[in-house]
Coordinates of C-alpha atoms in Angstrom, one line a residue:
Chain A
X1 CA -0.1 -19.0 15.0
X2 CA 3.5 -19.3 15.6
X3 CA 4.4 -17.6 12.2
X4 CA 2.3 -14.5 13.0
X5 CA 4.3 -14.8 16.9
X6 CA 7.4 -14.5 15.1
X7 CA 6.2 -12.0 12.6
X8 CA 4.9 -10.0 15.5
X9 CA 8.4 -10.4 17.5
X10 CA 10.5 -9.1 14.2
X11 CA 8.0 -6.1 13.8
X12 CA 8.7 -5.5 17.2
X13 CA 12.5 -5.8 17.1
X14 CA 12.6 -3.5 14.0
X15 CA 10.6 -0.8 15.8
X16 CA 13.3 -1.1 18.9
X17 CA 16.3 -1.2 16.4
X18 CA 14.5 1.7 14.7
X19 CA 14.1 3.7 17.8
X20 CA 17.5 3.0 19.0
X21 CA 18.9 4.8 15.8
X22 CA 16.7 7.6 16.2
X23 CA 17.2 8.3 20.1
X24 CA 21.5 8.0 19.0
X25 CA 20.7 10.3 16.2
X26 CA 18.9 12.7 18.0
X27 CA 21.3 12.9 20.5
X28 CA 24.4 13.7 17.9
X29 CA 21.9 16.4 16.6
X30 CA 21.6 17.7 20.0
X31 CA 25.2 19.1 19.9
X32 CA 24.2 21.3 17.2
X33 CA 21.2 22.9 18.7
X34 CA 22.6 26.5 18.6
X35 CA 22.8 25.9 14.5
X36 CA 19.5 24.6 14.3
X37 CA 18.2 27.6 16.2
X38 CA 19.8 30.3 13.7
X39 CA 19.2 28.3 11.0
X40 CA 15.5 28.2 12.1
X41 CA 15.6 32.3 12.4
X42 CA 17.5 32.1 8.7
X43 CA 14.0 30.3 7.6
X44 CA 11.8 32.9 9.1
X45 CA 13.3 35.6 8.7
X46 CA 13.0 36.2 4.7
X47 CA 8.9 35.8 5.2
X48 CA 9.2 38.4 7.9
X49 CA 10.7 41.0 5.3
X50 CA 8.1 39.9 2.5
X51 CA 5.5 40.6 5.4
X52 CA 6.7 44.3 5.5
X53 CA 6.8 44.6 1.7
X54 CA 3.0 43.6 1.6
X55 CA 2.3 46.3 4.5
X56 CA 3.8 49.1 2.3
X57 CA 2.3 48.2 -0.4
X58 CA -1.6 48.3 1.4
X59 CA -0.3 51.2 2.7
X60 CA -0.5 53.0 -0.4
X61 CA -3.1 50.8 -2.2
X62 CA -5.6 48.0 -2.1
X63 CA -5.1 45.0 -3.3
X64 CA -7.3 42.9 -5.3
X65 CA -8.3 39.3 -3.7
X66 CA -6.8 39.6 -0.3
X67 CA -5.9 41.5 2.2
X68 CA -3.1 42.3 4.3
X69 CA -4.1 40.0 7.2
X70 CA -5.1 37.1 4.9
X71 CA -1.8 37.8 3.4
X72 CA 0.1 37.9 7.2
X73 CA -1.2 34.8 7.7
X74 CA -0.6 32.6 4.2
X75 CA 2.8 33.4 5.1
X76 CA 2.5 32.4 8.5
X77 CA 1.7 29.5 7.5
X78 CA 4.4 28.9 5.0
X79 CA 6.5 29.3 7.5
X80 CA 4.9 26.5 9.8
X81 CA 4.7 24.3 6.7
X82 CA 8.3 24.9 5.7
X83 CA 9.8 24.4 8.8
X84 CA 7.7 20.9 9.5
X85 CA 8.1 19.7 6.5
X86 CA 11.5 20.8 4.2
X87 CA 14.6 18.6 4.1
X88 CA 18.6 19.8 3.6
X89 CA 20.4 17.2 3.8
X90 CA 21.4 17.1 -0.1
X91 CA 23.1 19.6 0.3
X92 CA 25.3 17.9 1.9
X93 CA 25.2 13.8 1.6
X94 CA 26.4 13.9 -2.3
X95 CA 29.5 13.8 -1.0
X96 CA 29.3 11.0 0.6
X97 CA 28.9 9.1 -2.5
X98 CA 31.2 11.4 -4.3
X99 CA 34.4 10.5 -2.1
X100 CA 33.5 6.9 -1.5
X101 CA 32.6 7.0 2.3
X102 CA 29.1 4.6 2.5
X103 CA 31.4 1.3 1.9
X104 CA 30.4 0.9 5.6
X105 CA 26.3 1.1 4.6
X106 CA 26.8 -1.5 2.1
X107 CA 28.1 -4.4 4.6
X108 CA 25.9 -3.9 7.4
X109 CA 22.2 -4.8 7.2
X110 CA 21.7 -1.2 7.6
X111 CA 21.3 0.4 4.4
X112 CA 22.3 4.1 3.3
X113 CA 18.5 4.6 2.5
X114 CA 17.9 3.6 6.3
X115 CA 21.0 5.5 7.3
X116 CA 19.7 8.8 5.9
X117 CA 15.7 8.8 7.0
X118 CA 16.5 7.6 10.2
X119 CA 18.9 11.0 10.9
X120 CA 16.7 13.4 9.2
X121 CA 14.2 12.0 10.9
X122 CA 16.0 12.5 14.2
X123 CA 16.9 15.7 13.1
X124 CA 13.5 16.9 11.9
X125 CA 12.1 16.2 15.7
X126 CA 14.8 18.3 16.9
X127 CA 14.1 20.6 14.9
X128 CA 10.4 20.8 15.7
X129 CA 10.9 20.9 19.2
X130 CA 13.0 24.1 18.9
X131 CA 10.9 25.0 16.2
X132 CA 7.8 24.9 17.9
X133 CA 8.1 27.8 20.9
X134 CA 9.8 30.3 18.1
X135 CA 6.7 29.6 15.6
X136 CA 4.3 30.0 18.7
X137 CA 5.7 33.2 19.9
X138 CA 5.9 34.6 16.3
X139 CA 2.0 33.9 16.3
X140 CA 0.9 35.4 18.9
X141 CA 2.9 38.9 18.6
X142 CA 0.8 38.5 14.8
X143 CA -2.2 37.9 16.6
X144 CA -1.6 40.6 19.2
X145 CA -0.6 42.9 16.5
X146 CA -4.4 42.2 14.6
X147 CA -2.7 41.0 11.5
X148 CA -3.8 37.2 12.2
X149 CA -6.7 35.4 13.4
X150 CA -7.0 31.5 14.1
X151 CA -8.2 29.3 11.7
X152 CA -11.4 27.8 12.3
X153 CA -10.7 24.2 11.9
X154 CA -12.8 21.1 12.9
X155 CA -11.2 17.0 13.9
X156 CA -11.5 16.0 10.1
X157 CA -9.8 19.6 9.3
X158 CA -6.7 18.8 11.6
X159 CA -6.5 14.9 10.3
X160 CA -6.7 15.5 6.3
X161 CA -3.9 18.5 7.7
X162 CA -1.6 16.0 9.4
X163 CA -1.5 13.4 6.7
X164 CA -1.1 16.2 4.3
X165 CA 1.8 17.2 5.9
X166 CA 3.4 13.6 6.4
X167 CA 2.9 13.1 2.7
X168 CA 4.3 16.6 1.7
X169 CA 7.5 16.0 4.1
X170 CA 7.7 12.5 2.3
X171 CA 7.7 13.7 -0.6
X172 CA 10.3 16.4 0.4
X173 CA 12.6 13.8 1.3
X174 CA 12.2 11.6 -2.0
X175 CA 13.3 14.9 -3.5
X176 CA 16.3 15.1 -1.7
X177 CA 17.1 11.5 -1.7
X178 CA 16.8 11.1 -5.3
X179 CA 19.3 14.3 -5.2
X180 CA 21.9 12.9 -3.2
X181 CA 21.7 9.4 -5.2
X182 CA 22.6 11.2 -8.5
X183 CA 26.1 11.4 -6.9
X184 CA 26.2 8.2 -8.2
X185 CA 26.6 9.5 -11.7
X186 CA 26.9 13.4 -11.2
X187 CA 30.0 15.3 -9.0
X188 CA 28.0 18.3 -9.0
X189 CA 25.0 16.9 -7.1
X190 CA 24.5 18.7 -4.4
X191 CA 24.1 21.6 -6.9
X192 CA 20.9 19.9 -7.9
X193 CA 19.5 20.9 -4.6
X194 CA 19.1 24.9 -6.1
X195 CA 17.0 23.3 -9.2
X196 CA 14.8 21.3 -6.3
X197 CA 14.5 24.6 -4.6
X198 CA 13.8 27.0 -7.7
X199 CA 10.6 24.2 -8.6
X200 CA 9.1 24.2 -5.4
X201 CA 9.3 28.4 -4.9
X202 CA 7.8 28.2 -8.2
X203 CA 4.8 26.1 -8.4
X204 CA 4.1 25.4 -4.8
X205 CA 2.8 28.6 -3.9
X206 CA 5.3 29.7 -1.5
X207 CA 5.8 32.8 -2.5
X208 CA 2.5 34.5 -2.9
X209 CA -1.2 33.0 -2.6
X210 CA -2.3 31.3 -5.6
X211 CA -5.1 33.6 -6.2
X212 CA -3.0 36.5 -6.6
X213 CA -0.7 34.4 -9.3
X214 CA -1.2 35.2 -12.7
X215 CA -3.7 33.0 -15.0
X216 CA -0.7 31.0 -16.4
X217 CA 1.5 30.4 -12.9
X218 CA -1.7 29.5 -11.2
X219 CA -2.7 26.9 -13.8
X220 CA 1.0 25.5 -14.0
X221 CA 0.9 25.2 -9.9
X222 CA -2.3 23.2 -10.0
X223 CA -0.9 20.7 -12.2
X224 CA 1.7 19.7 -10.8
X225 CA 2.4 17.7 -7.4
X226 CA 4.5 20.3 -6.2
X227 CA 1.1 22.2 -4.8
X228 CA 1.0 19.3 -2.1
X229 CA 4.0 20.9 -0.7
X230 CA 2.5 24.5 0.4
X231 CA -0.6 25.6 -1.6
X232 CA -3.0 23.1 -0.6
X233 CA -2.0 22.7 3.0
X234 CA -2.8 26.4 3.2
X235 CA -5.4 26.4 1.6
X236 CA -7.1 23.7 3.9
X237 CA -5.7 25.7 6.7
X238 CA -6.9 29.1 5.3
X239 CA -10.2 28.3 3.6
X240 CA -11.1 25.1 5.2
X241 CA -11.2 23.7 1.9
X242 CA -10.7 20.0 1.6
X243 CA -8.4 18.2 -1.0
X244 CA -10.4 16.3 -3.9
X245 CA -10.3 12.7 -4.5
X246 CA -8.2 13.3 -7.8
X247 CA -6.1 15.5 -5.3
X248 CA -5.1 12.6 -3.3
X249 CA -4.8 10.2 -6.5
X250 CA -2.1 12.5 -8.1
X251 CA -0.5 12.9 -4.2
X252 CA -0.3 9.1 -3.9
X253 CA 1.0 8.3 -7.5
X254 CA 3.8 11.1 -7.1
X255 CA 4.5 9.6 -3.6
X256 CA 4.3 6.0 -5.1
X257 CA 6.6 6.8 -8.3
X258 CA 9.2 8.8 -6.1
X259 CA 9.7 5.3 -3.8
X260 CA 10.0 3.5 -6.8
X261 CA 12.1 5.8 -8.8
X262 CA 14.6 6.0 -5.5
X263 CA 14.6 1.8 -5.1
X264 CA 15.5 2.1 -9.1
X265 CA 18.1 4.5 -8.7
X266 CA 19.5 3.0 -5.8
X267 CA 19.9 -0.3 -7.1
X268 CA 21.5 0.9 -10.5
X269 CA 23.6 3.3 -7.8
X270 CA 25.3 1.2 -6.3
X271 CA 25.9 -1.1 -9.2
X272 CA 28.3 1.4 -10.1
X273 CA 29.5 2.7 -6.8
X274 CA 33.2 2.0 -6.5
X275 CA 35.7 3.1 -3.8
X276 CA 39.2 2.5 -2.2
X277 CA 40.4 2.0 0.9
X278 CA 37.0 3.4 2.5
Chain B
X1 CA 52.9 53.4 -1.9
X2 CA 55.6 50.4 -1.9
X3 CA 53.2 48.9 0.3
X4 CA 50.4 49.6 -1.8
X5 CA 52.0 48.5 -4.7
X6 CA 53.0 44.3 -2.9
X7 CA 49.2 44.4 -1.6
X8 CA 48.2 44.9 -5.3
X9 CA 50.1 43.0 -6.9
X10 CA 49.4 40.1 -4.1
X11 CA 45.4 41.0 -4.9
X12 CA 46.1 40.5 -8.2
X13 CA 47.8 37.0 -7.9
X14 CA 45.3 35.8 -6.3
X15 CA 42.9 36.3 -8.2
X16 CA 45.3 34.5 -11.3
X17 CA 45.5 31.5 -9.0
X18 CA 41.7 31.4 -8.5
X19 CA 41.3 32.0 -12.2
X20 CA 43.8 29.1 -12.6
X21 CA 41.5 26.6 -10.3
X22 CA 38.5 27.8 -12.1
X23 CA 39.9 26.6 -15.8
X24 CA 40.6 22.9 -13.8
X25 CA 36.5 22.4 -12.9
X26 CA 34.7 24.3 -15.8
X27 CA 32.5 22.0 -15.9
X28 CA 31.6 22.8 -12.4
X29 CA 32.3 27.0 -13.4
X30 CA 29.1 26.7 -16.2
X31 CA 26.6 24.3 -13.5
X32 CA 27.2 27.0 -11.3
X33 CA 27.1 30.2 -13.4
X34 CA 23.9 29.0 -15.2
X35 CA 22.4 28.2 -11.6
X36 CA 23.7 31.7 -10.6
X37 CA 22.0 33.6 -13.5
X38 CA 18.6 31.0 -13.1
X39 CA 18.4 32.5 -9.2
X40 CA 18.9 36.4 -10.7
X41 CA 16.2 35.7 -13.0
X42 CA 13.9 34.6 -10.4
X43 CA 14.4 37.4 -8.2
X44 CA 13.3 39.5 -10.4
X45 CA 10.4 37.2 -11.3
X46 CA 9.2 37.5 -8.2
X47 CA 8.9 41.6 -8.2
X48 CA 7.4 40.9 -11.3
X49 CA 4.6 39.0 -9.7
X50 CA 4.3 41.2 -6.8
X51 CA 4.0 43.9 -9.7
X52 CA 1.2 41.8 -11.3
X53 CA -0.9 43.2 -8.1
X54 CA 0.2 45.9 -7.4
X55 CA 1.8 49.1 -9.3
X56 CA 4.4 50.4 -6.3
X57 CA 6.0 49.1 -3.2
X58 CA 6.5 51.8 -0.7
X59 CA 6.2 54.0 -3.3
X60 CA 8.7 53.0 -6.0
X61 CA 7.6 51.9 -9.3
X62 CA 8.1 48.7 -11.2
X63 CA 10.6 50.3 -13.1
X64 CA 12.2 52.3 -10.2
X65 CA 12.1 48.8 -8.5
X66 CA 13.7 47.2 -11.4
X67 CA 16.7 49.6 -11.3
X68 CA 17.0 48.9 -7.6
X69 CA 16.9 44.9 -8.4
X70 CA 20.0 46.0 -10.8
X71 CA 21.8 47.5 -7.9
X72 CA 21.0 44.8 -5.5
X73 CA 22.1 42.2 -8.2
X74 CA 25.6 43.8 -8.4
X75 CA 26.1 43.8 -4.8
X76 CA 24.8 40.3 -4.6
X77 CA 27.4 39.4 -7.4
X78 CA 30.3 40.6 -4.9
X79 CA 28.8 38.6 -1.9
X80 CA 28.8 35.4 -3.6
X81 CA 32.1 36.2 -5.9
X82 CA 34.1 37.2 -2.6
X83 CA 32.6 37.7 0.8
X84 CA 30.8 34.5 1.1
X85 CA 34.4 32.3 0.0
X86 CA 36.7 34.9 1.9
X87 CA 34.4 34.2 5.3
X88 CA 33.4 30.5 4.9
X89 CA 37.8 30.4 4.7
X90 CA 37.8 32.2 7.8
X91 CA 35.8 30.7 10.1
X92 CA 37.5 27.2 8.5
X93 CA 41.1 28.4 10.0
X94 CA 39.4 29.3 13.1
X95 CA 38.0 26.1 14.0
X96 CA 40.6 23.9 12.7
X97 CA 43.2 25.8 14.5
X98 CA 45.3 26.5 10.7
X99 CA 45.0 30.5 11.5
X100 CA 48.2 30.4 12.8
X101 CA 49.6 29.9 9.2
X102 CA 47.6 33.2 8.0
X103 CA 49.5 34.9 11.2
X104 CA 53.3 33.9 10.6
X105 CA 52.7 35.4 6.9
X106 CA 54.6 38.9 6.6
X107 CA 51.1 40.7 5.1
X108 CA 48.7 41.5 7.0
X109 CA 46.4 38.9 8.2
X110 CA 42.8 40.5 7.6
X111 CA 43.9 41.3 3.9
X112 CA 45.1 37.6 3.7
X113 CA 41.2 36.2 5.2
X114 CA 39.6 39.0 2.9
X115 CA 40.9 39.1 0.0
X116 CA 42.9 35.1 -0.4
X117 CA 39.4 33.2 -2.1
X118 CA 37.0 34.2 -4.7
X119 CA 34.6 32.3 -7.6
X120 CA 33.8 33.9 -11.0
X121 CA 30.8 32.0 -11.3
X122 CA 28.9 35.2 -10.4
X123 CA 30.2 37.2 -13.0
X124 CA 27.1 36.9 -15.2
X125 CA 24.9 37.6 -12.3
X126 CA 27.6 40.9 -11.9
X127 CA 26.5 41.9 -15.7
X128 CA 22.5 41.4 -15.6
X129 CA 22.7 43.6 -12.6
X130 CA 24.9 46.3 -14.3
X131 CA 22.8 45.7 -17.4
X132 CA 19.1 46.2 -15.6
X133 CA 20.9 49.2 -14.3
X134 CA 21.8 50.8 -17.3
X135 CA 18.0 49.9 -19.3
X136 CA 16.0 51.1 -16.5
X137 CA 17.5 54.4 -16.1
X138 CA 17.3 55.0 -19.9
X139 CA 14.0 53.6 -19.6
X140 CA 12.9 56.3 -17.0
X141 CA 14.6 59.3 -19.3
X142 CA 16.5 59.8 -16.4
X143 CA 19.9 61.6 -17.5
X144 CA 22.2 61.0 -14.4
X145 CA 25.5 63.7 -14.5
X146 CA 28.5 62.3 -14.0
X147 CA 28.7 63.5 -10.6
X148 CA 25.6 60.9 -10.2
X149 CA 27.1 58.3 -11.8
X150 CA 30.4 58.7 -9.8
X151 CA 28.5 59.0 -6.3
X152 CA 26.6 55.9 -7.7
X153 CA 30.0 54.6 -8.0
X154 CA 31.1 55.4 -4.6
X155 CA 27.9 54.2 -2.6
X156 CA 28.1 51.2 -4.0
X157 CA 31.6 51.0 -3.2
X158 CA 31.0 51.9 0.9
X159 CA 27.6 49.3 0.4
X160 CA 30.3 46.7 -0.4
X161 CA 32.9 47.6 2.6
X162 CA 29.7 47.7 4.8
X163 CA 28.0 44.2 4.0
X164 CA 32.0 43.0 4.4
X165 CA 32.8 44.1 7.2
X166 CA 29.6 43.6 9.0
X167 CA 30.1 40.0 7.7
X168 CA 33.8 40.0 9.0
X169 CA 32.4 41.7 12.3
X170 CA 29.7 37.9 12.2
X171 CA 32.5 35.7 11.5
X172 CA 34.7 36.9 14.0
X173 CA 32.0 35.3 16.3
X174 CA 33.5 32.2 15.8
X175 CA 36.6 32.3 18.0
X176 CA 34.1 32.7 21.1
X177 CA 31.0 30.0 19.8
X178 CA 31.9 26.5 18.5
X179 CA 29.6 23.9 16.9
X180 CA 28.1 27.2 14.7
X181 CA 29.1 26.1 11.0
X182 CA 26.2 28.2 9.6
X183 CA 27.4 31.1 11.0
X184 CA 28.4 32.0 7.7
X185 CA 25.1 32.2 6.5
X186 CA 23.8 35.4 9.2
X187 CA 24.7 37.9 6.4
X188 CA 22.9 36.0 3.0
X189 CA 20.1 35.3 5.5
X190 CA 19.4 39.1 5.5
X191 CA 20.1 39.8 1.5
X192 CA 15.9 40.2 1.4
X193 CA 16.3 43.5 3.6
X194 CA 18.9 44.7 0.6
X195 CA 16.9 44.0 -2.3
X196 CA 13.7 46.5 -1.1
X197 CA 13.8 50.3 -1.0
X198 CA 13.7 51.5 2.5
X199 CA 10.8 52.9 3.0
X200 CA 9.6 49.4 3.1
X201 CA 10.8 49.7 6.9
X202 CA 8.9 51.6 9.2
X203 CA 8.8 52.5 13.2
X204 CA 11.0 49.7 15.1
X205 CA 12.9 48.1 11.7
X206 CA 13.4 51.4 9.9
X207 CA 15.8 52.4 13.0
X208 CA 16.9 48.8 12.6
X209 CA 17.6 48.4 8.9
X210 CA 18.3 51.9 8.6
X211 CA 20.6 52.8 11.2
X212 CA 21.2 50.1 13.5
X213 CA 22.4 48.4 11.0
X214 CA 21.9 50.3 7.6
X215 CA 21.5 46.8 5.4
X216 CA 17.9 48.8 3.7
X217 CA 20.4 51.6 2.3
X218 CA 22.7 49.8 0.6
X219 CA 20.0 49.2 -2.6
X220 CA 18.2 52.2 -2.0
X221 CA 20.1 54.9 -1.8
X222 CA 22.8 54.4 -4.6
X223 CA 19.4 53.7 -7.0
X224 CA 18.1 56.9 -5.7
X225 CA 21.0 58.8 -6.5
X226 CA 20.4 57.7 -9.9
X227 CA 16.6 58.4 -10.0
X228 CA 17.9 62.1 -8.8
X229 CA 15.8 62.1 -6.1
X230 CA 18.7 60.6 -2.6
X231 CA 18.0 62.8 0.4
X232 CA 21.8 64.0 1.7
X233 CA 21.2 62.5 5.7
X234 CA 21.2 58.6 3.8
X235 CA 24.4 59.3 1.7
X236 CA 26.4 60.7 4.8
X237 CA 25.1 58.0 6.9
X238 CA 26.1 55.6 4.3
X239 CA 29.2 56.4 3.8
X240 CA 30.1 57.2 7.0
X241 CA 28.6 53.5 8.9
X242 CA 31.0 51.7 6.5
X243 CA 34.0 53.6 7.5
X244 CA 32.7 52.9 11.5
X245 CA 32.2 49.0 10.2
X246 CA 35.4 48.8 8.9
X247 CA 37.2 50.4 11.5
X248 CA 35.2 48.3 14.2
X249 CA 35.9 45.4 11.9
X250 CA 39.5 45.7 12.6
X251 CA 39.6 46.7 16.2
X252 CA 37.2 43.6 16.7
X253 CA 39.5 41.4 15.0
X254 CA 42.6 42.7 17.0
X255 CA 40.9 42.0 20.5
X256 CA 38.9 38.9 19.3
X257 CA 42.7 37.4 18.1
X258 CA 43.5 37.0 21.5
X259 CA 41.3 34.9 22.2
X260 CA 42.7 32.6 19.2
X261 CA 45.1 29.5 20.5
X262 CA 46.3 26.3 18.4
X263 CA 48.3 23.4 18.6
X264 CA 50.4 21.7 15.9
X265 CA 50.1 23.4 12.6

């Protein structure tokens, strides 16, 4: 009894240490609200110009499989799902590493690993909460403009959606994390973060619906993991189709060989970390 | 022309000295010219899967397209070769107050910030575009004159001053807003409205990307000159909003210098 008290009491502790970090982080993020606003209209605005390459093209033609407001909304949606679920900060943490600055990490019982989820955590709320009105406001001028309906979703539809979206921003940020901790052994890590970004416009389906993919992308994108990221989060949202059970076996054992694959590299990381004078 | 002749030689030095610190990290010079070439190819990829679907957009075949992906590649070349080094520079000496060193120089300060950095790791991405160029308008038997080809030559020259100044116009921003790293980032955000002919635009963007701020001419209309087929109105405008951007560029930078104050540099 007094074992599971204490238990209970260090559980609790870590969630208040935990929640400290966040509310500190979030408030260093807050000073860089005007960035995270363009760099949320950076995110949408590409979508917005595919969205008027698709309307000249129905103007002239049909197009097999879909139509323009199925097409308005897929990208809609990867939109919502990019901006809830995609992480950065490789682009910049390698450097870190590179120039010897996470001494302090490694003295403190508050890892790097901690260090880095707990600010893009932070960050990613931030980010939602300005994210959020923009996102809603771009969906109704679709919706007032006929080229979007709303998805027809029921409880079970919204819950397999959040947890799909919790795994896919997990996995998002092994990704990146496994990125910045080849600083250990590469100087041009950061770099990586173009080849992370190639894959996941590739097979995720980000960049048109799967269906209008030809035979050999489409087959590629449903073999690998990367689909969790975009095709089968809007999919559920656009067809109400549910993942399989092999769906959320292959989901798990990516998610589950990421964490291990990061606690490897990690460990061998910082057995060969050296700095001066940090 | 004594004047003409320091500023060129200057250009060129610079350019030696960046050639110099290129051949210290070529390791770093092939990671990033193989990633440069990787993102050409897949922007062409892309087209080629819209192309799977469909057999024009707005219009333009996959060919036509092609040709204008070649044009858009060599401007995209310049952006990441000069503008995008030359501005993140910039706005680096605005915020950290090391401008005044630029302004003590006896040259002139906006050909210091413009022309001082540049990469060649986008040199390949230079040649695909002015390869896909060249095979696509053999591949449409299209014979340009050389009156085309030196028009051609010319628009893509005032497409260049326009994106640059435009960007210069952005990054001049930065002596009024703080706490805006990414403000560097405004003018690659809107590459996409480059890369497709203009007649993707209609209604409320056409007089946005068209003439507001002419970003879906700078593809288009030097690709058409080459298919034979530009309309006169887009070349004059062309031309003649990259002499109003650089001019405004200029007088911007003037007034927005006063502004400028730093301490112990």
């Amino acid at each position: 009894m007094v074992t599971q008290k204490q238990t209970m009491k260090r559980i609790l502790h870590q969630i208040s240490f935990y929640t400290k970090v966040i509310r500190f982080k979030f408030i260093k993020a807050l000073q860089w609200r005007t960035e995270m606003v363009l760099w949320i209209l950076l995110d949408i605005f590409p979508f917005i110009i595919l969205l008027f390459i698709w309307q000249s093209i129905f103007a002239f033609s049909l197009v097999q499989n879909t139509s323009l407001s199925e097409l308005t909304i897929f990208y809609f949606m990867v939109i919502v799902v990019q901006g809830l679920t995609s992480t950065h900060f490789e682009e910049y943490r390698p450097e870190e590493i590179r120039l010897g600055k996470i001494d302090f990490f490694l003295i403190k019982p508050y890892n790097y690993l901690q260090e880095i989820i707990l600010n893009d955590l932070a960050g990613k709320l931030l980010y939602i909460i300005a994210f959020a009105p923009i996102v809603t406001l771009l969906g109704f001028a679709l919706w007032r403009l006929e080229l979007s309906t709303l998805p027809n979703l029921t409880g079970v539809h919204l819950f397999v959606l959040l947890c799909l979206l919790l795994l896919a921003y997990l996995m998002q940020l092994c990704f990146s994390i496994l990125i910045t901790l080849s600083a250990f052994w590469f100087d041009e890590a950061s770099g990586l973060t173009h080849f992370k970004w190639l894959f996941i416009s590739l097979f995720s389906g980000t960049l048109i619906p799967v269906a209008l993919m030809p035979e050999w992308l489409q087959a590629v994108t449903n073999f690998f993991p990367l689909k969790f990221l975009f095709a089968v989060p809007i999919k559920l949202l656009q067809e109400q189709v549910l993942p399989t059970q092999g769906d959320w076996g292959l989901l798990l054992c990516t998610i589950i060989a990421l964490l291990f694959g990061i606690f490897f590299v990690w460990k061998r990381g910082v057995q060969k970390y050296c700095s001066a004078g940090g | 022309m004594h004047t003409f002749q320091k500023y060129w030689h200057i250009f060129w030095h610079l350019r030696k000295l960046e050639l110099m610190r290129m051949m210290e990290y070529r390791g770093d010079f092939i990671f990033f010219s193989f990633l440069s070439t990787l993102w050409t190819i897949f922007n062409f990829f892309f087209f080629s899967l819209i192309f799977n679907v469909s057999d024009t957009i707005a219009g333009w075949s996959a060919d036509e397209m092609y040709l204008l992906l070649g044009t858009f590649t060599i401007l995209d070349a310049f952006t990441w070769t000069f503008f995008y080094h030359n501005m993140s520079s910039y706005t680096r000496h605005v915020f950290t107050g090391s401008l005044s060193m630029l302004l003590t120089k006896p040259i002139s300060t906006i050909f210091l910030l413009t022309t001082a950095k540049n990469s060649y790791n986008n040199i390949f991405r230079f040649f695909i575009g002015c390869f896909t160029v060249y095979h696509y308008t053999k591949k449409l038997g299209v014979q340009p004159s050389v009156w085309d080809i030196t028009l051609y030559c010319l628009l893509i020259f005032a497409s260049l001053l326009l994106i640059y100044a435009v960007w210069f116009i952005t990054a001049t921003f930065a002596f009024w807003i703080e706490k805006l790293d990414n403000i560097n980032e405004i003018i690659p955000g809107l590459r996409r409205v480059m890369q497709v002919p203009k007649g993707v635009f209609v209604g409320a963007s056409s007089l946005l990307f068209t003439v507001v701020l002419p970003f879906g001419l700078v593809s288009s209309v030097p690709s058409e000159v080459l298919l034979q087929r530009a309309d006169v109105p887009s070349i004059i405008w062309l031309l003649l909003s990259s002499v109003i951007a650089v001019v405004g560029a200029i007088k911007f930078f003037t007034f927005a210098i006063k502004k400028y104050s730093s301490v112990g540099n």
